Coordinates of C-alpha atoms in Angstrom, one line a residue:
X370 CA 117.4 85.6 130.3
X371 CA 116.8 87.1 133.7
X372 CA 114.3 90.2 134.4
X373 CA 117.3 92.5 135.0
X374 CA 119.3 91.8 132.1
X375 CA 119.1 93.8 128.9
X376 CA 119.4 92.0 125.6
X377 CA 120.0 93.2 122.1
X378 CA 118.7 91.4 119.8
X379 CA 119.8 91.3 116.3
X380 CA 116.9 91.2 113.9
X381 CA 116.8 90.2 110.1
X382 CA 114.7 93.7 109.9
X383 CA 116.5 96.3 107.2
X384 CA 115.7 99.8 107.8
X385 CA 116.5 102.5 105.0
X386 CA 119.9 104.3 106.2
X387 CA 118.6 107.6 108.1
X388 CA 122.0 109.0 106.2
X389 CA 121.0 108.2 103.0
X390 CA 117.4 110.0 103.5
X391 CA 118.7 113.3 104.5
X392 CA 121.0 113.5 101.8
X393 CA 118.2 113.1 99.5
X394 CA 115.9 115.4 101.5
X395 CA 119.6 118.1 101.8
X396 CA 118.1 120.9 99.9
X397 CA 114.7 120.6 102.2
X398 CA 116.4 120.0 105.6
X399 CA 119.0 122.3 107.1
X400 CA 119.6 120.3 110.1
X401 CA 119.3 123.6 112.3
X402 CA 116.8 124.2 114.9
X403 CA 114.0 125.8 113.6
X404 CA 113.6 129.8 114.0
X405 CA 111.0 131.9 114.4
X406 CA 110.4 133.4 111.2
X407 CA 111.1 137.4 110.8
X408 CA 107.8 138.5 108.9
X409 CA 104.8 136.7 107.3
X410 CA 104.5 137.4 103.9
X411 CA 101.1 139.3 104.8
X412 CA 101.0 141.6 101.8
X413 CA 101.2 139.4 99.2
X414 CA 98.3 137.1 100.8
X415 CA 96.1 139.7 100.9
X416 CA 96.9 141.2 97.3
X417 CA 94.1 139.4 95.8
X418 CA 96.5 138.2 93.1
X419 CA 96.2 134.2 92.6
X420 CA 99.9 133.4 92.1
X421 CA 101.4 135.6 95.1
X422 CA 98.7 134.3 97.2
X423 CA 99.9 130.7 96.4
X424 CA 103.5 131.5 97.6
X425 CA 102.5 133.1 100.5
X426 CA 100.5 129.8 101.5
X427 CA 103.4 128.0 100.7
X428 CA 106.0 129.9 102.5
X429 CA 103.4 130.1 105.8
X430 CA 103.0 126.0 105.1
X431 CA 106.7 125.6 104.7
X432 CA 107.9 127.7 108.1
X433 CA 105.4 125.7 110.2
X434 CA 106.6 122.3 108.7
X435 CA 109.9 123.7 109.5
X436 CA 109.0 123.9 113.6
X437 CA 107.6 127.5 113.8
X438 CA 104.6 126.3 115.9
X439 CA 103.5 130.1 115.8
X440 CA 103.1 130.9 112.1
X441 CA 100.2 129.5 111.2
X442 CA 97.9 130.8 113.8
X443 CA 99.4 134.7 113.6
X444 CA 99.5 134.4 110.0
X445 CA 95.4 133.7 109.7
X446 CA 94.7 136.2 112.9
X447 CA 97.0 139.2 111.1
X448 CA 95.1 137.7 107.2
X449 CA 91.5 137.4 109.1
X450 CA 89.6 136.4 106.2
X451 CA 91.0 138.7 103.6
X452 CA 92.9 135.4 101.7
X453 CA 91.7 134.4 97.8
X454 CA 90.6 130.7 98.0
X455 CA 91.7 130.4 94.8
X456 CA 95.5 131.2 95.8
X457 CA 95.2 128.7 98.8
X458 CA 94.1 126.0 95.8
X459 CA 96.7 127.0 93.9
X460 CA 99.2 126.4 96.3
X461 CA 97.8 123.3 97.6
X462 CA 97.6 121.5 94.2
X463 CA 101.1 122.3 93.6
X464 CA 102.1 120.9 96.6
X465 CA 100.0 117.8 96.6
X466 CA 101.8 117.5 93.5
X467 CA 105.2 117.4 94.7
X468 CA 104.4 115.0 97.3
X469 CA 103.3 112.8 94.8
X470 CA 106.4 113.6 93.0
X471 CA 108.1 112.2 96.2
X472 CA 107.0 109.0 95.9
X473 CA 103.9 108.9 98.5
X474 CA 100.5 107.5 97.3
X475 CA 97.3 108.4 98.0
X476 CA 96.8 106.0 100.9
X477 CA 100.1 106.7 102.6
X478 CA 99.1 110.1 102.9
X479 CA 96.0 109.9 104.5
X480 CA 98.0 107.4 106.6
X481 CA 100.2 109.8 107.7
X482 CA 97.7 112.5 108.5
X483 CA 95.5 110.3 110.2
X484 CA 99.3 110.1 112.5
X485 CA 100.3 113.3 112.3
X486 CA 96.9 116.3 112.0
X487 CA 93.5 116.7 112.9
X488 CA 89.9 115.2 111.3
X489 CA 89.5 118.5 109.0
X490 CA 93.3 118.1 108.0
X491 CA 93.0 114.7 107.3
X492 CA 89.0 115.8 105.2
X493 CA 90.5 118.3 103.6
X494 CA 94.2 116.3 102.2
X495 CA 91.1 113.7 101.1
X496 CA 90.1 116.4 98.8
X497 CA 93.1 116.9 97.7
X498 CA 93.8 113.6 96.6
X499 CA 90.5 113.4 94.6
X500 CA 90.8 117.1 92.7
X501 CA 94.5 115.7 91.3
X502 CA 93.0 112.9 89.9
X503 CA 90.6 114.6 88.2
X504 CA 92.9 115.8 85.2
X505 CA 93.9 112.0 84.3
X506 CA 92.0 109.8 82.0
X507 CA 91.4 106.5 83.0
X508 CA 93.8 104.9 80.7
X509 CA 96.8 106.5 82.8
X510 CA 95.8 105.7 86.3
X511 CA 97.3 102.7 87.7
X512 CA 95.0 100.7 89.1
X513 CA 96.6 100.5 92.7
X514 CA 96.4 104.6 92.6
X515 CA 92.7 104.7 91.8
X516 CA 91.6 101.7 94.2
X517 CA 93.4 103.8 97.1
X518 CA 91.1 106.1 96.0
X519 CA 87.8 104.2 95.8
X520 CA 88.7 103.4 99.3
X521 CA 89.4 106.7 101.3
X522 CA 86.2 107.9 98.9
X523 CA 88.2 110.4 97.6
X524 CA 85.9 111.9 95.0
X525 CA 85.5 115.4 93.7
X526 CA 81.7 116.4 95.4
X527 CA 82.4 120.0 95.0
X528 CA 81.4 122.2 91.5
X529 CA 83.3 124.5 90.1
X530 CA 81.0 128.0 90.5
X531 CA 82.9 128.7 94.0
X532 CA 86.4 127.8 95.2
X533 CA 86.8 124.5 97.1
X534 CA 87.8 125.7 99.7
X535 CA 84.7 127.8 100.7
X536 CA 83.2 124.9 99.6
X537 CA 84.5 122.2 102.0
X538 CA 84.7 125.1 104.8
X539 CA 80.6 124.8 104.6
X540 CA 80.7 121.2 104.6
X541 CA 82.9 121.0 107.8
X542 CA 81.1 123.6 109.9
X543 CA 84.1 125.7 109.7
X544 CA 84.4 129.5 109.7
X545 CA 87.2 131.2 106.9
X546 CA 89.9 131.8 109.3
X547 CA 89.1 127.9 110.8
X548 CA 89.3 126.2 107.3
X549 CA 92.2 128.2 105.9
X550 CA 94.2 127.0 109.7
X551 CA 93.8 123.5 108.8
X552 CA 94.6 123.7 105.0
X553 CA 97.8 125.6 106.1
X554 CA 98.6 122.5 108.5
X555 CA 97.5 119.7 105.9
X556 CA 100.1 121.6 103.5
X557 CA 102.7 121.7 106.3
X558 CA 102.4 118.0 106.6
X559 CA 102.8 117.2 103.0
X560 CA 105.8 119.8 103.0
X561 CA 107.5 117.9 106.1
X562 CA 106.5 114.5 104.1
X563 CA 110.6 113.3 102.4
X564 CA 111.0 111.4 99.4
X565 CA 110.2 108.1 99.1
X566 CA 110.8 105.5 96.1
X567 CA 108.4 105.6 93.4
X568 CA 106.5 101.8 93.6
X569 CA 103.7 102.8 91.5
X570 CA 103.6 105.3 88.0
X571 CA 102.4 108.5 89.0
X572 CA 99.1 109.9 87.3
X573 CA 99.9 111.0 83.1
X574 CA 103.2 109.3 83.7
X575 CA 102.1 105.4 82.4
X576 CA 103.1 104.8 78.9
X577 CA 101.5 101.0 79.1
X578 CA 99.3 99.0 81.1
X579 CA 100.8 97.8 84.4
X580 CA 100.0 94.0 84.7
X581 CA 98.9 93.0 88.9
X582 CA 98.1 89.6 89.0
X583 CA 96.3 89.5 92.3
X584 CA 95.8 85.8 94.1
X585 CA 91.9 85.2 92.8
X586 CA 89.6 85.7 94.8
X587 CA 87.7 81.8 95.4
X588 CA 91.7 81.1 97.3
X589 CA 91.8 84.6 98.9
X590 CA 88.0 84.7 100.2
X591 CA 88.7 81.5 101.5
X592 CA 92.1 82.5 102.9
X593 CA 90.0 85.2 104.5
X594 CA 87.2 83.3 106.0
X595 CA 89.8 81.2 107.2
X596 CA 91.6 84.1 109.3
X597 CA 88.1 85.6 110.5
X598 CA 87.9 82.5 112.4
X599 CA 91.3 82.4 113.6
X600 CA 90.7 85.5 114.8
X601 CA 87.6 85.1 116.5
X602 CA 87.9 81.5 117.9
X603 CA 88.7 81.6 122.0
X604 CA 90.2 77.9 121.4
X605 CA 93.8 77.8 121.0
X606 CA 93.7 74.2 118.9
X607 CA 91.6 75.4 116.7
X608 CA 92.9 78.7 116.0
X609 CA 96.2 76.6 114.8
X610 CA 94.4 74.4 112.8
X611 CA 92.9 77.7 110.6
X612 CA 96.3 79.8 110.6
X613 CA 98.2 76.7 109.3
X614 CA 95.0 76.1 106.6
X615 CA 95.4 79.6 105.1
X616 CA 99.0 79.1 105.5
X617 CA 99.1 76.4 103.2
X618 CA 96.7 77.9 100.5
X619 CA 98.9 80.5 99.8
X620 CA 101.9 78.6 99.7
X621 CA 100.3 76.3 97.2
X622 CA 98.8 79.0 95.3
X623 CA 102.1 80.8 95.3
X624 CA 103.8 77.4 93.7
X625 CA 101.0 77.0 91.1
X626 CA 101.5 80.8 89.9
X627 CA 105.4 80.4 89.7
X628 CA 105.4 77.7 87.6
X629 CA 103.2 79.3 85.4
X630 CA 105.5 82.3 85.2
X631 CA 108.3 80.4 84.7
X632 CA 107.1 79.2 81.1
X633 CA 106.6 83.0 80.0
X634 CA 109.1 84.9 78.2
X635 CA 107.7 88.2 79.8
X636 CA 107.3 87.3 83.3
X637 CA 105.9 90.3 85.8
X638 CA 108.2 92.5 87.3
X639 CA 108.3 92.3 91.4
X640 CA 105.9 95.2 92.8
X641 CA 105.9 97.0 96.1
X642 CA 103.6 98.2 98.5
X643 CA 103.7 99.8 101.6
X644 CA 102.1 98.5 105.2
X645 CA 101.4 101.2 108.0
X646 CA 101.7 100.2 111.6
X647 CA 99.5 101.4 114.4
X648 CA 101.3 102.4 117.4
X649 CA 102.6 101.6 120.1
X650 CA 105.5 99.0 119.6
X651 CA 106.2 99.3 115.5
X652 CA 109.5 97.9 115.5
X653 CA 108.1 94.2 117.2
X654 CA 105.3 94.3 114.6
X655 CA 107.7 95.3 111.4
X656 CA 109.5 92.5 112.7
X657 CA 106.3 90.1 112.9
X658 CA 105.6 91.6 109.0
X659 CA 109.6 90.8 108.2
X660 CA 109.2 87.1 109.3
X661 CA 106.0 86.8 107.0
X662 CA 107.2 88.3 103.8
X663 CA 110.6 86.2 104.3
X664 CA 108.5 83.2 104.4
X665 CA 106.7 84.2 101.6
X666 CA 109.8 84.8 98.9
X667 CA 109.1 88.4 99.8
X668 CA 111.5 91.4 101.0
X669 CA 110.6 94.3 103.9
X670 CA 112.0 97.4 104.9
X671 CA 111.1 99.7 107.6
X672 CA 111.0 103.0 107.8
X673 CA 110.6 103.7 111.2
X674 CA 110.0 107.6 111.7
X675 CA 106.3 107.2 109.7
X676 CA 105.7 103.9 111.2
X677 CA 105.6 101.8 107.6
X678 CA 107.1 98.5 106.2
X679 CA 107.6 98.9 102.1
X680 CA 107.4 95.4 101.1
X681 CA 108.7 94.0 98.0
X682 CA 107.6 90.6 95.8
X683 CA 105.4 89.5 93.0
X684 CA 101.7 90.5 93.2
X685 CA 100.6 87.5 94.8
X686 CA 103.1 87.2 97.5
X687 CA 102.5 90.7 98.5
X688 CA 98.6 89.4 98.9
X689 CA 100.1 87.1 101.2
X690 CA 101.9 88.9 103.1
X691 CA 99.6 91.7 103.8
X692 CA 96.7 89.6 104.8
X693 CA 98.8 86.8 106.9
X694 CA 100.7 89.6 108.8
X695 CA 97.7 91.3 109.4
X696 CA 96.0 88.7 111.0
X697 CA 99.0 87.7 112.9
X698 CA 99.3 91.1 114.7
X699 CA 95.7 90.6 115.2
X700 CA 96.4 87.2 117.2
X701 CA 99.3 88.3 119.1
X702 CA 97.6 91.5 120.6
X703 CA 94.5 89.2 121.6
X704 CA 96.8 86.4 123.0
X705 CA 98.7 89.1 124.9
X706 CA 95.8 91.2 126.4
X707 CA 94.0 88.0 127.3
X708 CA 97.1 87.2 129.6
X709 CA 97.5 90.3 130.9
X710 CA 96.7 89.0 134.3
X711 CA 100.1 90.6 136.2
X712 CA 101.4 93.9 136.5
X713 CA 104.8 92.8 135.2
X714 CA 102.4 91.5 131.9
X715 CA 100.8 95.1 131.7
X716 CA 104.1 96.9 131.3
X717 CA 105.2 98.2 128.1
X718 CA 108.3 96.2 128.4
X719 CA 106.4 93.1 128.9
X720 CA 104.7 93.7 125.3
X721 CA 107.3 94.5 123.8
X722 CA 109.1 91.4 124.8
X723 CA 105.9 89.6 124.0
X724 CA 105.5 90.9 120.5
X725 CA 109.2 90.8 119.3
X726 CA 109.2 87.3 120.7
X727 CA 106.3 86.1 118.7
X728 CA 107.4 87.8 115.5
X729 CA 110.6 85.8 115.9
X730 CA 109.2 82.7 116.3
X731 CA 106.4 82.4 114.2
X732 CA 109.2 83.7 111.4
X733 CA 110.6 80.1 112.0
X734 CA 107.7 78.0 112.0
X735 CA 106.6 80.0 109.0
X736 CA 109.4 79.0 107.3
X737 CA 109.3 75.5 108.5
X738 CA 106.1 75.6 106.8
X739 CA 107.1 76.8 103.8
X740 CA 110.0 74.0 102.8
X741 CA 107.3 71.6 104.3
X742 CA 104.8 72.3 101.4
X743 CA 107.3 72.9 98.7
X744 CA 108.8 69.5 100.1
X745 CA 105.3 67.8 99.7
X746 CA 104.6 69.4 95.8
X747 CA 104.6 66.7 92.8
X748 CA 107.8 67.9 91.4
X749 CA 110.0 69.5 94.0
X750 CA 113.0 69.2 91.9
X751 CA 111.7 71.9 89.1
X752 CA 110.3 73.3 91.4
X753 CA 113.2 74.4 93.6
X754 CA 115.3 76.0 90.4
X755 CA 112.1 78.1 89.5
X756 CA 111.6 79.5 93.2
X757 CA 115.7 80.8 93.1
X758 CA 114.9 82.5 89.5
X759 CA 112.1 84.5 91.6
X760 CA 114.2 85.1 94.8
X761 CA 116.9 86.8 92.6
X762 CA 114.7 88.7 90.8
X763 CA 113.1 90.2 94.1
X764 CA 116.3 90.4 95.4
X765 CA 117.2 92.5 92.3
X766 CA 114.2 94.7 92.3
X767 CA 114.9 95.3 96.4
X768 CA 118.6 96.1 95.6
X769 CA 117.0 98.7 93.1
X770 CA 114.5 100.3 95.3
X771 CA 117.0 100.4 98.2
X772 CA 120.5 100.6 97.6
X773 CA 121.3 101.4 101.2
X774 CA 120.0 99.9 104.2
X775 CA 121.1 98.7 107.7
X776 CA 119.9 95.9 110.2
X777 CA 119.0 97.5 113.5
X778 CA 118.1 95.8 116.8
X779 CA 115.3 95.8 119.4
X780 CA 116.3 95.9 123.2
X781 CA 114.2 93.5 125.1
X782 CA 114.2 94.0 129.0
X783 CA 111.3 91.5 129.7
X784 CA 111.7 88.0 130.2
X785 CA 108.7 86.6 131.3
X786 CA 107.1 88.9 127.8
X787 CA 109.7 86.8 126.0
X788 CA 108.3 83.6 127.3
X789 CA 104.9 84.6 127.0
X790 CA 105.5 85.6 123.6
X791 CA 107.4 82.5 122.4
X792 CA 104.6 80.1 123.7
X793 CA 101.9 82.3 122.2
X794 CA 103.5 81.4 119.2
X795 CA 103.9 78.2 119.2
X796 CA 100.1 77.6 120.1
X797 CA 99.8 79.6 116.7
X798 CA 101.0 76.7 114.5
X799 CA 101.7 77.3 111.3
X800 CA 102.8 73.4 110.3
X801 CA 100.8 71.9 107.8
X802 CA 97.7 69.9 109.4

């Protein structure tokens, strides 16, 4: 492929159907540029009365998510101070609410925020995310929900003797007419957020226990350790020798857990999860995390406006996935800034072409990998019957959770990134050693 000569490249890397998203988002998106709006429901904020209050928070939070880039700043200067706290709270756990309603979780949230708003946007959504759990017992969490929680540290730090939001306005340094701006553009956000499928139960909504059987964690620290070095080792050789070793754990692990299921009358339904991407370059790297969770009897899908790959398999798999792909992109950005050595190489188009490259080809030597160690198992025969039960039944779930999807392709206009990118990953081997 020559430098000059633009190639489209058709990638096994589904994408939800931007159609299909805005009819489900119809009654919240008019498709029409976004207006100025007439008048700011002023009186009603100011009346004092909790309930108009909350629909005046929501109607400010709703034109600004709608484009009106002037709303929220005239509607605080014209309010100056005079808002109940308790309305804004009103309105913001309703709308958290419907977010939640939409299918988002607790970390994809703050992911998005982190994206899209400020620090005290992103501190004040965190408090939102801890006061909604608060009315749940224990018993109806799902454990995925509340460990998204333990890790952002969402927890309720406030009392109840003054509204929150004078509360956290203290904490954060921030004057009345500063705190209520960014609550009224954390709202917008989760007012602009669109519906998503539901992968885990919402809070209240669990009628049983939800069984995640995780890989244990003797074969994932182990799998980890093994990365760390990866990661950290300047010597190609040996870098190889620890990818393909953590490789091959999983896959083995994997094997030993679906033979176990396979003598269960009740065995676990495929789950979901969702993997953000950091800019720049998203589409190279939801390819790099397509090639994994292929090799790994695993389905992706990305949805490229947020910048997230919803990934769908058993529990274990999933483990996989998420911790092999992560360390992956972790290579590939090292390999490629350490051989940044020509302008051409410092180009956007060059990394592009480097990334997208490696994602491609460490897909195939990933699944080279793969039929090697289920090649190499004692019984390969059994085996191979049991592992297309499980492909059909992620298939199935993947079918459910997206009934429409599309393949879309990534333009590559560097050759020499494509080269680069291809022998990058080759030197990270994946074969068994």
């Amino acid at each position: 492929m020559r430098d000059n000569e633009r190639r489209e490249l058709l990638l096994h890397l589904h994408e939800q159907d931007r159609r299909t998203l805005a009819k489900q988002n119809r009654r919240r998106r008019t498709g029409r540029k976004p207006t100025a709006a007439p008048g700011l429901p002023i009186d009603a904020a100011v009346s004092g009365d909790p309930s108009q209050v909350a629909d005046a928070i929501a109607t400010v939070a709703f034109l600004a998510a709608q484009g009106d880039k002037s709303a929220i700043k005239s509607f605080v200067e014209q309010v100056s101070g005079a808002v109940s706290a308790a309305g804004v709270q009103l309105a913001a756990r309703r709308i958290i609410a419907r977010a939640f309603e939409f299918g988002w979780l607790p970390m994809d949230v703050h992911e998005a925020a982190r994206r899209r708003v400020d620090e005290f946007a992103v501190g004040y959504l965190t408090d939102l995310l801890a006061g909604h759990r608060v009315g749940f017992g224990a018993e109806s969490v799902d454990e995925i929900w509340q460990a998204q929680l333990d890790e952002l540290g969402a927890t309720v730090w406030w009392t109840a003797e003054r509204p929150h939001l004078e509360q956290w306005a203290d904490r954060a340094l921030l004057t009345a007419d500063e705190a209520l701006e960014s609550a009224l553009t954390a709202l917008a956000l989760l007012i602009q957020l669109p519906k998503l499928e539901q992968i885990v139960p919402l809070p209240g909504t669990r009628t049983q226990t939800v069984a995640h059987h995780h890989v244990d964690e003797k074969t994932l620290g182990r799998v980890r350790g093994l990365l760390a070095k990866a990661e950290s080792t300047s010597f190609a050789e040996e870098a190889e020798t620890l990818s393909a070793k953590a490789q091959e754990l999983m896959t083995k692990y994997a094997i030993d857990r679906a033979l176990i299921d396979s003598q269960r009358t009740d065995p676990d339904l495929p789950a979901a999860r969702r993997l953000w991407l950091e800019t720049p370059y998203t589409d190279a790297k939801a390819l790099l995390i397509d090639m994994v969770t292929r090799a790994n009897r695993s389905r992706a899908i990305f949805v490229a406006d947020w910048g997230f790959v919803t990934i769908v398999g058993d529990d274990p798999d999933l483990d996989a996935v998420e911790i092999l792909s992560t360390s992956l992109l972790v290579q590939a950005t090292r390999t490629m800034i350490d051989n940044a050595a020509t302008e051409e190489s410092r180009s956007r188009h060059y990394r592009k072409a480097f990334l997208t490259a490696y994602a491609t080809r460490i897909g195939e030597r990933l699944a080279e990998a793969a039929e090697a160690t289920i090649a190499d198992s004692p019984d390969p025969t059994r085996l191979l019957p049991v592992l297309a039960t499980h492909q059909q039944r992620v298939d199935k779930a993947f079918d459910a959770y997206f009934p429409t999807v599309r393949t879309r392709g990534i333009t590559i206009r560097s050759a020499e990134g494509w080269t680069a990118g291809t022998e990058a990953a080759d030197r990270a081997d994946v074969d068994n050693p």
